[in-house]
Structures are given as structure tokens and as C-alpha cells.
Coordinates of C-alpha atoms and ligand atoms in Angstrom, one line a residue:
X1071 CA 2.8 43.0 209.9
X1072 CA 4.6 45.7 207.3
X1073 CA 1.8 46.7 205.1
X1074 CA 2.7 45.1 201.2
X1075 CA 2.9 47.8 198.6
X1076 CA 1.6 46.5 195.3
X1077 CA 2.2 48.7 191.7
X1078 CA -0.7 50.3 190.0
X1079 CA -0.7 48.1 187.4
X1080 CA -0.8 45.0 189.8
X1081 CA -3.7 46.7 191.9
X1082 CA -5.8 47.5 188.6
X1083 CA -5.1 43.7 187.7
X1084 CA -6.5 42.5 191.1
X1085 CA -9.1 45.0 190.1
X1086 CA -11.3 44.6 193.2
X1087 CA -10.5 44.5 196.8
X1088 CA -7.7 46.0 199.3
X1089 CA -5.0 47.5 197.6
X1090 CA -1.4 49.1 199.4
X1091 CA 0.0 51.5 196.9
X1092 CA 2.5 54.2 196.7
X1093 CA 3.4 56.4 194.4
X1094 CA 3.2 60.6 193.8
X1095 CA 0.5 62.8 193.3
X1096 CA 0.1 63.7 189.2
X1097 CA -3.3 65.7 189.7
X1098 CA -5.3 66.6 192.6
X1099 CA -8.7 68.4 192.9
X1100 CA -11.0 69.2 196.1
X1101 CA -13.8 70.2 197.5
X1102 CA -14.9 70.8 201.0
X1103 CA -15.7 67.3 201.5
X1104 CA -13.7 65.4 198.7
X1105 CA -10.3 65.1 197.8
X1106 CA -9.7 63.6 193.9
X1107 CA -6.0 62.5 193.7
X1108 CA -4.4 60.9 190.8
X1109 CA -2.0 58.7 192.0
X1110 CA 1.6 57.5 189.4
X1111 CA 3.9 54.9 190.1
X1112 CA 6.3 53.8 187.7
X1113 CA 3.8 51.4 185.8
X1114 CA 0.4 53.4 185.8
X1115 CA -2.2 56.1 186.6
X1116 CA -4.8 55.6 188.8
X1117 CA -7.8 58.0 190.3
X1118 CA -8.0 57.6 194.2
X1119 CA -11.0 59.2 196.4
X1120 CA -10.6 60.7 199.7
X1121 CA -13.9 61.5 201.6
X1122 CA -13.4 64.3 204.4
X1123 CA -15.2 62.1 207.2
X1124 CA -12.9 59.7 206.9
X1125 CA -9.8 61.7 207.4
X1126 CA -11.0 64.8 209.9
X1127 CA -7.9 64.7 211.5
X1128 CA -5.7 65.1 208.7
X1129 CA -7.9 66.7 206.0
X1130 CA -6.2 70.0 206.4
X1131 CA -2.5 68.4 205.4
X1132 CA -4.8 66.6 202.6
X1133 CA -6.7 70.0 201.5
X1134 CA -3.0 71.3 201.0
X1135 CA -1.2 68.8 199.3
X1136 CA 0.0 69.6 195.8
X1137 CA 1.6 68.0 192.5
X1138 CA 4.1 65.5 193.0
X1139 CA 4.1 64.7 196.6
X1140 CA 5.0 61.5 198.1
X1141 CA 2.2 59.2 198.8
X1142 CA 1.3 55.8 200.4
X1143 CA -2.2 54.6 200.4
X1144 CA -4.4 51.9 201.1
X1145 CA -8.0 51.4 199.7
X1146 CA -10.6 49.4 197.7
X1147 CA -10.1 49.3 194.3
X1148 CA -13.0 49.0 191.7
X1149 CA -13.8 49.5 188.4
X1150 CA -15.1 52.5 187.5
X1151 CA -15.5 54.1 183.8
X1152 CA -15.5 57.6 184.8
X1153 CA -11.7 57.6 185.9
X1154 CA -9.1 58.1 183.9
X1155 CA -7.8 55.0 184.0
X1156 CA -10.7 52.9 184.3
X1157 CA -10.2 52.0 188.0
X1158 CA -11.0 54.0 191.3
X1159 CA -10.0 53.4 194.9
X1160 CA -11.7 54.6 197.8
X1161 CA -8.9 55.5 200.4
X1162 CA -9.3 54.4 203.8
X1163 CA -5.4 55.3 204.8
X1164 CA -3.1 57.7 203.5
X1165 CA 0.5 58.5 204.5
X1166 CA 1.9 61.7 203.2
X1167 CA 5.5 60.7 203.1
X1168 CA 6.6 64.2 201.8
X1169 CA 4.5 67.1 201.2
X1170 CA 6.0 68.6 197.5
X1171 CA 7.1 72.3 197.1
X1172 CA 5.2 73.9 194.6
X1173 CA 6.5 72.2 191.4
X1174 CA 7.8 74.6 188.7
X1175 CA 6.9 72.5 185.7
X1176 CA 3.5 73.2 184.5
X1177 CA 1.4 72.7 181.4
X1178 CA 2.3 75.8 179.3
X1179 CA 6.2 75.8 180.2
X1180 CA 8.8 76.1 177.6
X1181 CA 11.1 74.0 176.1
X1182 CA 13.7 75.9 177.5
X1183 CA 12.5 75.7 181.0
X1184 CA 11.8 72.0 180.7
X1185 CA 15.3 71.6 179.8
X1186 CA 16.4 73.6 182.7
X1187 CA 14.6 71.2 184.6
X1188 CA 15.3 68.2 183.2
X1189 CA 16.0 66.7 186.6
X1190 CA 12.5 67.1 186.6
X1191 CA 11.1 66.3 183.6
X1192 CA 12.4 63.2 183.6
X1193 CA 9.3 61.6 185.7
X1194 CA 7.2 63.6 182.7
X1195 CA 4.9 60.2 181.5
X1196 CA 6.1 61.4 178.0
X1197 CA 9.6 60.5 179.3
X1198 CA 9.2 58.0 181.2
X1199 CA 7.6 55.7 178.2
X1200 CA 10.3 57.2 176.3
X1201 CA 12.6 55.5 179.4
X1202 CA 11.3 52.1 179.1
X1203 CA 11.1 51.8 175.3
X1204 CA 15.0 52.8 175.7
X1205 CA 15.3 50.1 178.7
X1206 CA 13.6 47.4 175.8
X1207 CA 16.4 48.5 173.5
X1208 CA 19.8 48.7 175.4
X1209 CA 18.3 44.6 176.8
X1210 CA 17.3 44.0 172.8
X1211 CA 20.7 44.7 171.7
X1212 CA 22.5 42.8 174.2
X1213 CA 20.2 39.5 173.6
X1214 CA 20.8 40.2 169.9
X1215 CA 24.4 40.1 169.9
X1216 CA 24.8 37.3 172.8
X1217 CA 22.9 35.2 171.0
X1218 CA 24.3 35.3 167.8
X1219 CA 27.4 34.0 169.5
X1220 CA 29.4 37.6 170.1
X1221 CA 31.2 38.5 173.6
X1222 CA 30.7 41.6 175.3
X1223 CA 33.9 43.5 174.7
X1224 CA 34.9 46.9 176.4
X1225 CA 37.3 49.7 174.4
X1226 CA 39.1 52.6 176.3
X1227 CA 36.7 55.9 176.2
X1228 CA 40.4 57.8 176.3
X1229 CA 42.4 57.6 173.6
X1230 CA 45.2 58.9 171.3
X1231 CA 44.5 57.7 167.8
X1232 CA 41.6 58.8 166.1
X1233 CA 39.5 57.1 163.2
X1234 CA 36.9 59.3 161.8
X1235 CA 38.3 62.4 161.0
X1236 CA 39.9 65.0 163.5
X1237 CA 37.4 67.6 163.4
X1238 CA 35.3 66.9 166.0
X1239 CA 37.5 65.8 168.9
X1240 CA 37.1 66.1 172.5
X1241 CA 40.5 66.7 173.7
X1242 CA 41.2 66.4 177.7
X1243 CA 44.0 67.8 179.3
X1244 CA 45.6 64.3 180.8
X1245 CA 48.3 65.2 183.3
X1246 CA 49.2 68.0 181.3
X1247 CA 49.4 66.2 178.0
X1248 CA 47.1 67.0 175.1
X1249 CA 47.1 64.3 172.8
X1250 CA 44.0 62.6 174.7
X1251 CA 40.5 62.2 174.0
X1252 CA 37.4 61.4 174.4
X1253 CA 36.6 58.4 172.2
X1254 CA 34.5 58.8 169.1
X1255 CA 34.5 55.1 168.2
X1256 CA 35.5 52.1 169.9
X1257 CA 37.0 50.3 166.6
X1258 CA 40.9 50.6 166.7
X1259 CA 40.6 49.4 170.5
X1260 CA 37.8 46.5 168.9
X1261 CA 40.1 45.5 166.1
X1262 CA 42.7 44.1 168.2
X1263 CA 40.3 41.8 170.1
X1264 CA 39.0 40.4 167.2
X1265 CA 42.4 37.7 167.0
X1266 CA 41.0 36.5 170.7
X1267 CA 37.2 36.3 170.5
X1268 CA 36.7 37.0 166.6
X1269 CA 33.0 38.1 167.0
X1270 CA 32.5 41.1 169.4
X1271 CA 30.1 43.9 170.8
X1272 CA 29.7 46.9 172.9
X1273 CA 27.3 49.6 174.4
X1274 CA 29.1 51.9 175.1
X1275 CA 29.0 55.9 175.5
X1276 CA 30.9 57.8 171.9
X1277 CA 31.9 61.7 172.2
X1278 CA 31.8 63.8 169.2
X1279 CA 32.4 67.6 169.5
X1280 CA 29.2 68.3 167.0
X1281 CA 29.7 72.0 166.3
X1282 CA 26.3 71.4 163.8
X1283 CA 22.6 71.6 165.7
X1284 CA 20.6 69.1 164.3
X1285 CA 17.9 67.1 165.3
X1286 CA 19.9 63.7 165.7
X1287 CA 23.5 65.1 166.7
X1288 CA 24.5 64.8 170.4
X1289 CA 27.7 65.0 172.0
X1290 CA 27.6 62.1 174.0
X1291 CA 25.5 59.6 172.9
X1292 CA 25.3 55.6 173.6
X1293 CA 27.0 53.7 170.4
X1294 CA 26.0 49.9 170.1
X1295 CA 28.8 48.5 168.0
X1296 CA 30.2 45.0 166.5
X1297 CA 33.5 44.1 164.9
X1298 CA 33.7 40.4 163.7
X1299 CA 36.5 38.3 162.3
X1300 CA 36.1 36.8 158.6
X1301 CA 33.3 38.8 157.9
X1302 CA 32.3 39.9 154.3
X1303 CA 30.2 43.2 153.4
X1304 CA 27.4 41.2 153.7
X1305 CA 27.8 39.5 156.7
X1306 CA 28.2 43.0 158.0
X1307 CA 24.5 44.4 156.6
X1308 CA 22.8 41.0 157.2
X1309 CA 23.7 41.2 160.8
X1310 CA 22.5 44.8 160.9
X1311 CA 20.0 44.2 159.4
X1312 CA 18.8 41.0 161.5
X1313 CA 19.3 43.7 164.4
X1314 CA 17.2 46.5 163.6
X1315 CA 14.4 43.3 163.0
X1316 CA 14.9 42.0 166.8
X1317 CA 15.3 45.9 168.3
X1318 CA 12.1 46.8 167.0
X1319 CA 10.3 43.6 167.1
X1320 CA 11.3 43.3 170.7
X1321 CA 10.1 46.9 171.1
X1322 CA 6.3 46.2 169.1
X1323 CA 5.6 42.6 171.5
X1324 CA 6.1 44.9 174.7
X1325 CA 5.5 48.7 174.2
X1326 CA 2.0 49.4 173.0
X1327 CA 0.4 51.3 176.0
X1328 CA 4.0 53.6 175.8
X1329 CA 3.2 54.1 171.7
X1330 CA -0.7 55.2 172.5
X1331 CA 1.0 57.7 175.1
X1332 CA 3.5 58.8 172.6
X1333 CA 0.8 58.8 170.4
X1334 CA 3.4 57.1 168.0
X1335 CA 1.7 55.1 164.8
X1336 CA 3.6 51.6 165.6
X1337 CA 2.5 50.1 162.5
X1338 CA 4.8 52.0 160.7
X1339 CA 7.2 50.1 162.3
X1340 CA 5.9 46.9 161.2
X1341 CA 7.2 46.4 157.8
X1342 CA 11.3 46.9 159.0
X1343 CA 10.5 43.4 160.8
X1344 CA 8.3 41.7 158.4
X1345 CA 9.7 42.9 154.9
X1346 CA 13.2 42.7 153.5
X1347 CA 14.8 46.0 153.7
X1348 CA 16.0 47.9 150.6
X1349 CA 19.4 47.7 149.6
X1350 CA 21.0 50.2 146.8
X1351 CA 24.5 51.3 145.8
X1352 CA 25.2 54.9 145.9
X1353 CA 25.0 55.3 142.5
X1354 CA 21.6 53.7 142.2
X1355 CA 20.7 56.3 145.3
X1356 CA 21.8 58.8 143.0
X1357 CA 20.1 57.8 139.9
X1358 CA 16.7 57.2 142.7
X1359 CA 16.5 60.5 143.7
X1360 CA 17.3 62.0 140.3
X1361 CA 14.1 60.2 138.7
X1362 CA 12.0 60.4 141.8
X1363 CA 13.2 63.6 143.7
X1364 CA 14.1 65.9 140.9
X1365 CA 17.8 66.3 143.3
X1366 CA 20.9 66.6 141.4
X1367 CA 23.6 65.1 143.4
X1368 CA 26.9 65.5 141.3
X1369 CA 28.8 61.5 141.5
X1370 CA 31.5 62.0 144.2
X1371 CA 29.3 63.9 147.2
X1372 CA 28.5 62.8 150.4
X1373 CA 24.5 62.5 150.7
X1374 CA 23.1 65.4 152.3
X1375 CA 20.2 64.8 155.5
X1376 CA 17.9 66.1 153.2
X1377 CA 18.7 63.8 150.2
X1378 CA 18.7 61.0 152.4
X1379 CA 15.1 62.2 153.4
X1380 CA 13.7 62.1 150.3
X1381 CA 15.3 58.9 149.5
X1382 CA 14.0 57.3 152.9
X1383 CA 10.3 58.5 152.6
X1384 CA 10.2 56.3 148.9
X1385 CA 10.4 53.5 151.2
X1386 CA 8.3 51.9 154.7
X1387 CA 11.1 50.1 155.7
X1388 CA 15.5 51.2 156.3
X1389 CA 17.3 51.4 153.0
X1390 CA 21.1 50.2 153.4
X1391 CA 23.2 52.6 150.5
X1392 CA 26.8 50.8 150.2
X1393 CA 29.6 51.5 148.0
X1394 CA 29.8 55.3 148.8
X1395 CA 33.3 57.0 146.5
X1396 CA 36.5 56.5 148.3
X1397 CA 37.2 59.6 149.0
X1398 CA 33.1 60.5 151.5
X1399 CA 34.4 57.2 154.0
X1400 CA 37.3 56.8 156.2
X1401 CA 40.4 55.3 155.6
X1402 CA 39.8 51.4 157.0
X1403 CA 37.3 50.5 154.5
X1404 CA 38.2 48.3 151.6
X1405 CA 38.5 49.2 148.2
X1406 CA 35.5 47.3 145.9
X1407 CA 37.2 44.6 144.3
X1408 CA 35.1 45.3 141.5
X1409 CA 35.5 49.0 141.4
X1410 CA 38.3 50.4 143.8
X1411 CA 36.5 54.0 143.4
X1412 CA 34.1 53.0 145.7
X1413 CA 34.5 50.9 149.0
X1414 CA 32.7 48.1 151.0
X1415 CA 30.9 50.9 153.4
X1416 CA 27.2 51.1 154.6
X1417 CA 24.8 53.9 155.9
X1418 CA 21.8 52.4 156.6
X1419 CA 19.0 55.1 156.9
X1420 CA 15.6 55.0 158.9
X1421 CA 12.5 55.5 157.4
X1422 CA 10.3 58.4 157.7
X1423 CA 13.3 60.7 157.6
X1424 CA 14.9 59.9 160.6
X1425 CA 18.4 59.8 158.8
X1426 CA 21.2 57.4 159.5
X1427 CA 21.4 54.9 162.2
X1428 CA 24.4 52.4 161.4
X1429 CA 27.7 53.1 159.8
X1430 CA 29.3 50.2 158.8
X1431 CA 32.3 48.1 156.9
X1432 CA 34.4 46.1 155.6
X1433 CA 37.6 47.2 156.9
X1434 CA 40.8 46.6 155.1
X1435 CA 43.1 43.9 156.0
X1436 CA 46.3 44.8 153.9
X1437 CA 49.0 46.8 155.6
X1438 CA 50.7 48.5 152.2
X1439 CA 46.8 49.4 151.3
X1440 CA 46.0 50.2 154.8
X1441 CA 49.2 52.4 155.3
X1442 CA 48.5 54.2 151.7
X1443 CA 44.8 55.1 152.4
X1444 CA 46.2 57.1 156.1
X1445 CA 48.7 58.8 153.8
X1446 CA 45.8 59.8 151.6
X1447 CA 44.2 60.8 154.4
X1448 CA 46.6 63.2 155.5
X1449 CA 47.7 60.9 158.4
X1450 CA 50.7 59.6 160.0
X1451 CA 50.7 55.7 159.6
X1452 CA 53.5 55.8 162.6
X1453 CA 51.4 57.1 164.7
X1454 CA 49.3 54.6 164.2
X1455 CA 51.6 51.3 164.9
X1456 CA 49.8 49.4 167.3
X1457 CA 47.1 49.6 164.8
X1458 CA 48.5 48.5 161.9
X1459 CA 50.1 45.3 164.1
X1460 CA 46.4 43.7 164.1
X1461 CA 47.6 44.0 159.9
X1462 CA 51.0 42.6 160.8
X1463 CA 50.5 39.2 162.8
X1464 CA 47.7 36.9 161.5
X1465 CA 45.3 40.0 159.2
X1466 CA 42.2 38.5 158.3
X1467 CA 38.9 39.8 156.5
X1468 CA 36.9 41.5 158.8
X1469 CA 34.2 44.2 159.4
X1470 CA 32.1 46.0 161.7
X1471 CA 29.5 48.6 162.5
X1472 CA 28.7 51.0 164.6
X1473 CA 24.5 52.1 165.6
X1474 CA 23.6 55.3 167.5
X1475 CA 21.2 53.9 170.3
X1476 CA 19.8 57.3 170.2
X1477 CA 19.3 57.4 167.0
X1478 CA 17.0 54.5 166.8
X1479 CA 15.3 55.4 170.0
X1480 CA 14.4 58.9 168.1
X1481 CA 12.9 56.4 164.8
X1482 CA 11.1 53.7 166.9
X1483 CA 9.4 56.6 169.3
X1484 CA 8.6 59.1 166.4
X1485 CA 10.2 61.9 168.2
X1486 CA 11.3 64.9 166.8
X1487 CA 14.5 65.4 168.1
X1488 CA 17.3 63.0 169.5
X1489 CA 17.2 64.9 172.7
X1490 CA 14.1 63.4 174.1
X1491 CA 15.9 60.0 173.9
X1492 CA 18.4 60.2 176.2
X1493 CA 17.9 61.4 179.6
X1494 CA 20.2 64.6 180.2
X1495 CA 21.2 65.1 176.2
X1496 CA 24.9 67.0 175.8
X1497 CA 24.6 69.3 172.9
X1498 CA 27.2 72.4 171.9
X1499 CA 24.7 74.6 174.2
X1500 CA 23.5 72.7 177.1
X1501 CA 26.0 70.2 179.6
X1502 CA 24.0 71.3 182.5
X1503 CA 22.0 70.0 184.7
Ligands
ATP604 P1 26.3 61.6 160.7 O1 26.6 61.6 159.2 O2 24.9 61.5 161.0 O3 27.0 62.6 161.5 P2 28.4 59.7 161.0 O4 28.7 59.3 159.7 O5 29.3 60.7 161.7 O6 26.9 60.1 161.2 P3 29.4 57.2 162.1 O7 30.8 57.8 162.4 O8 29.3 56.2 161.1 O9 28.4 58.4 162.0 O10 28.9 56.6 163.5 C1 28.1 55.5 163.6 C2 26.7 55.8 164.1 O11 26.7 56.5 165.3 C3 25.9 56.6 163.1 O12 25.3 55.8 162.2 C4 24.8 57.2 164.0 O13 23.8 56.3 164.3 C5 25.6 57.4 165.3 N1 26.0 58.8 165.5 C6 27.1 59.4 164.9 N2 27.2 60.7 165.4 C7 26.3 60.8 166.3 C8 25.9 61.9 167.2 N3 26.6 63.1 167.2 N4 24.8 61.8 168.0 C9 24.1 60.6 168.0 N5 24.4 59.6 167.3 C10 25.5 59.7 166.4
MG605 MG1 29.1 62.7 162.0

């Protein structure tokens, strides 16, 4: 009968009796007449004990075997305090399955050489809790949305009309013609589809040709984004704001054991599902983190990351900043009714400095307005016709946003740079491996 495999985790639930596992070697140590192997699957660690009478025939392959080898093993599995992991198994089979090459990732390497070897570092434990927290959130996201009642919806990835700004384009060379990208947004290709299924959403990769080197800038990077029919602003923060509650809740019910690894403080991340979030107009930011911060942002700029750090670290849970000037936001967002210097736009910004997560708005619905504000812009509404024909036949209110999955991987695991939340991160430097 094939032998069944069980996972770590499963074996040290059994916790006594014959065990089957598999798995690679993540420390070994020897003596004459005892091999200690820690053993790693996907779900766990465990110590496993190799006793030289036992094995005489293949104790030599044993004696040699090194860091991340391929392993099957069977054994009795105990409790035992003195492991690592609480639980021993005394082998009475093993199966080398490959014997590993001397692996080239050890405990003092650089950053640099870890990023070199990604490939590698991938199967780090550090990565691969990062790995499943991500899993949690990309399933999160999906259950969010599809239970709310919004359809999975895909966009084009190349495209020839661009929406936030032409500076930082990918262009591709597409049979010779050079109008293409890479697309930075899915939302002039969500727009459309609005008319059909009104309420919408998509995971789906963006490409931005970041030229800055920041902490949370990649160049691809996974965008989770909605567009919904008949929407007000609010609708549009409520719903990202009922998001961000699920992602991380989700995350807290199943993730402690990856947060103790991380060594990430999760009840930090308690209040963003418990407490209302703060909401505050620009111009209250401004007036925040002129009383609070002693920052002097003149009425008009863009927030800077460090003003929005100092802003974020008042508060324990995201603060949503709307009704940024006209002239900071892109061209679709409607004019305040209220105050047309300012528009119906959202950043909302993670605690603990992490910056912003969602962009979001209420996009304007009127052609003559819509057509004026490209013009502004420095644009060419005829380029832009198939566009302005969801303003044309049937316009209605309506508004989206758009979240960087890595973003909110990099705030819910603590890390210190967006690259450790994806697994082979595209900067301006590195595309390789
Ligand atoms: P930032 O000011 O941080 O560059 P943005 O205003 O360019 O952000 P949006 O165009 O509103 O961002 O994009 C929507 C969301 O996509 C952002 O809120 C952010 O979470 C994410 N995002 C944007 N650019 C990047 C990037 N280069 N890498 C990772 N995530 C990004
Ligand atoms: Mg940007």
C-alpha cells in the first residue's frame, strides 16, 4: 500500500504515533551516532531524530546531507519540550529524494544577494508567512466584493488612453506602433461595463514606470479595484472602508502563528476593524498637521509621504482625506457641489505610516464638464471618444477606487518595504530573476 504523507501540522495534531512526512531539510546537526534534522513542509517545523544503528547502511548519505534537501520520512511522533517546535519524531525510514547542493543563502547574506536569489528566498519562513497572509488577502478581497453583490470584471492590461497622468508610462512597441501601454488603471476599460453589470471588481496586475525609490512604489504591482453605478462619494469610502474591515479581519481570525514569526504586533491592527475610521477634508488635514505637526502645507499642494506620516501616526486606525484642490486629482473626478475648487476624491492612508492604500472617486458624469477638465489637463478629448460615449448614452452618477494589494500586504505584515510583499518585486533597478 502507497505510504500516506501527512503535513507537519497534521502529524503534530495526531501528536503521538506513526507519522509519514515529507518535506526539506531547514537545519541539520550530527554526531557520530546521531543525526538532528529539522524537517519544513509548507505548514510547520518539526525536529526529527535519526539514530546511527538504525540506518548503518545509509548513514553515510545521512552524515552528508545538507540544508534544503528533499526528504520523506516515517516515524513516531511525541511530544517533547526540548524541540523547537514542541514535537520530536524518532525516524524509523527515511528517503532522501534529492540530496541539495550546498545552498548559497545563509544567515549573514545581504539584501542584495537575497534578492539575487529570490528564487530562493522565497521558501525563507519569513516569506512564506508573508505568502499566506497575501493568499488570505487576494481570497478576502474576492469574498468582499462577491458578496456585496459586484461581478468579477476583467480590463485590457494594453492600452492606448491613459488616465492618471502620462509620466510614468510603460510604452510597448506593438507591431511597430508606439501608442501602446502597459495599463496603469483598469478604469476607462471599467467604466464602460458599468451600463451592463453596474457594480464591478477586479484583481488585476497595474504598471507604472516609478522613476522614484520608495518604500511602497513597485512597477508592477496587483491593483484590487471597483467601479459602481449610482454611487455617491460616500458610497465609494463606505465600501472601502467596509473592505479594509473584512481584509484585515479575515487576516486577524487566521494568521496569528505567521504575525508571531513576523514578529508583527497584530493588535495594532485591531482598532481599523473595530473602530470607525477617521474621516477629514483636506483642509481640516491641513489645519491637523498645522496644530499638531508644526508642518506648513501652503492650501493647493499635494500631501507629501512625510505629511501624511505625521498625520497617520495621530491616529490607530486609516484616515480617509477627501476633497483634495482640483488641480492635485485627475481629470474624472467631480467638482464638489458645494465648493467646485475641490473635488469628490479620496486617499485613504494606513496607520503607522504606511502611506496610501486606496485612491478613490466620484467620477464625473457630464460630457461638457468631462471634456473641459481633459482640456485643462492638457489632453485631447478626441482621443478619448470611446470614453466620453459611456457620458453620451445613458451617464449616470458613479464612482470607484482603486487599492494597491501590495500596499496593504506591507501595513497588515508591518514590513518595511513593499518588496517583501510580492514575490519577485519589479522596481526601476531590478526585473531579474
Ligand atoms: P502614490 O501617490 O502613492 O504614488 P497614486 O496616487 O499614484 O499613489 P493611484 O493612482 O490612486 O495611486 O492608485 C491607486 C492605488 O494603487 C494607490 O492608492 C496605491 O495603493 C496603489 N499604487 C499606486 N502606485 C503604486 C505603485 N507604484 N506600487 C504599488 N502600489 C501602488
Ligand atoms: Mg503614484
Amino acid at each position: 500500500m502507497a505510504t500516506k504523507y501527512i503535513s507537519i501540522q497534521e502529524g503534530m495534531d495526531k501528536g503521538t504515533g506513526k507519522v509519514s512526512l515529507r518535506g526539506w531539510v531547514h537545519r541539520e546537526r550530527g554526531s557520530s551516532k546521531l543525526k538532528f534534522i529539522v524537517l519544513r513542509d509548507s505548514t510547520q517545523l518539526i525536529q526529527c531524530v535519526l539514530k546511527r544503528d538504525k540506518f548503518d547502511a545509509q548513514w553515510d548519505a545521512i552524515d552528508k546531507l545538507q540544508v534544503e534537501s528533499s526528504i520523506m520520512l516515517t516515524g513516531e511522533i511525541k511530544a517533547d519540550e526540548r524541540a523547537p517546535t514542541g514535537f520530536e519524531v524518532q525516524v524509523d525510514k527515511l528517503e532522501i529524494v534529492h540530496a541539495s547542493d550546498k545552498y548559497p543563502i545563509t544567515k549573514d547574506t545581504s539584501i542584495e544577494h537575497l534578492a539575487d536569489h529570490r528564487h530562493l528566498w522565497l521558501r525563507s519562513r519569513k516569506m512564506t508567512a508573508i505568502l499566506k497572509i497575501r493568499s488570505t488577502i487576494f481570497g478576502a478581497i474576492d469574498e468582499y466584493f462577491k458578496g456585496e453583490g459586484f461581478y468579477e470584471y476583467h480590463s485590457p492590461i494594453f492600452q492606448a488612453v491613459q488616465c492618471e497622468g502620462g509620466s510614468d508610462l510603460f510604452h510597448v512597441d506593438y507591431f511597430g506602433k508606439k501608442d501602446v501601454f502597459l495599463a496603469q488603471t483598469w478604469q476607462l476599460y471599467a467604466e464602460p461595463a458599468i451600463f451592463g453589470l453596474e457594480k464591478i471588481y477586479t484583481i488585476s496586475p497595474s504598471f507604472r514606470a516609478e522613476k522614484s525609490k520608495t518604500s511602497r512604489h513597485l512597477t508592477e504591482y496587483w491593483h484590487a479595484e471597483m467601479e459602481m453605478a449610482w454611487a455617491d462619494f460616500k458610497d465609494i469610502q463606505d465600501h472601502g472602508e467596509a473592505l479594509l474591515k473584512f481584509v484585515v479581519k479575515r487576516v486577524l481570525e487566521k494568521h496569528k502563528p505567521e504575525f508571531e514569526l513576523l514578529e508583527r504586533d497584530w493588535k495594532l491592527l485591531e482598532p481599523t476593524v473595530k473602530k470607525p475610521f477617521v474621516r477629514m477634508t483636506y483642509t481640516d488635514a491641513l489645519k491637523i498637521l498645522k496644530d499638531k505637526c508644526k508642518m506648513d502645507v501652503p492650501w493647493g499642494k499635494d500631501l507629501r509621504t512625510i505629511e501624511e506620516e505625521k498625520l497617520t501616526k495621530l491616529y490607530d486606525v486609516p484616515v480617509i482625506v477627501t476633497h483634495y484642490p482640483k488641480e492635485v486629482k485627475a481629470f474624472y473626478m467631480t467638482e464638489d457641489p458645494k465648493d467646485p475648487k475641490v473635488v469628490q476624491g479620496c486617499d485613504f492612508l494606513a496607520p503607522e505610516g504606511h502611506g496610501e492604500i486606496i485612491g478613490g472617486s466620484h467620477r464625473e458624469h457630464d460630457l461638457e464638464k468631462i471634456k473641459q477638465r481633459l482640456r485643462d489637463d492638457g489632453e485631447k478629448p478626441e482621443e478619448y471618444e470611446f470614453y466620453l460615449d459611456t457620458r453620451r448614452y445613458g451617464s449616470v452618477p458613479h464612482g470607484g477606487f482603486g487599492l494597491g494589494v501590495e500596499r496593504i500586504i506591507k501595513w497588515i505584515c508591518g514590513l518595511d518595504t513593499i518588496k517583501d510583499a510580492i514575490p519577485f518585486p519589479r522596481t526601476m533597478e531590478r526585473y531579474k530573476p
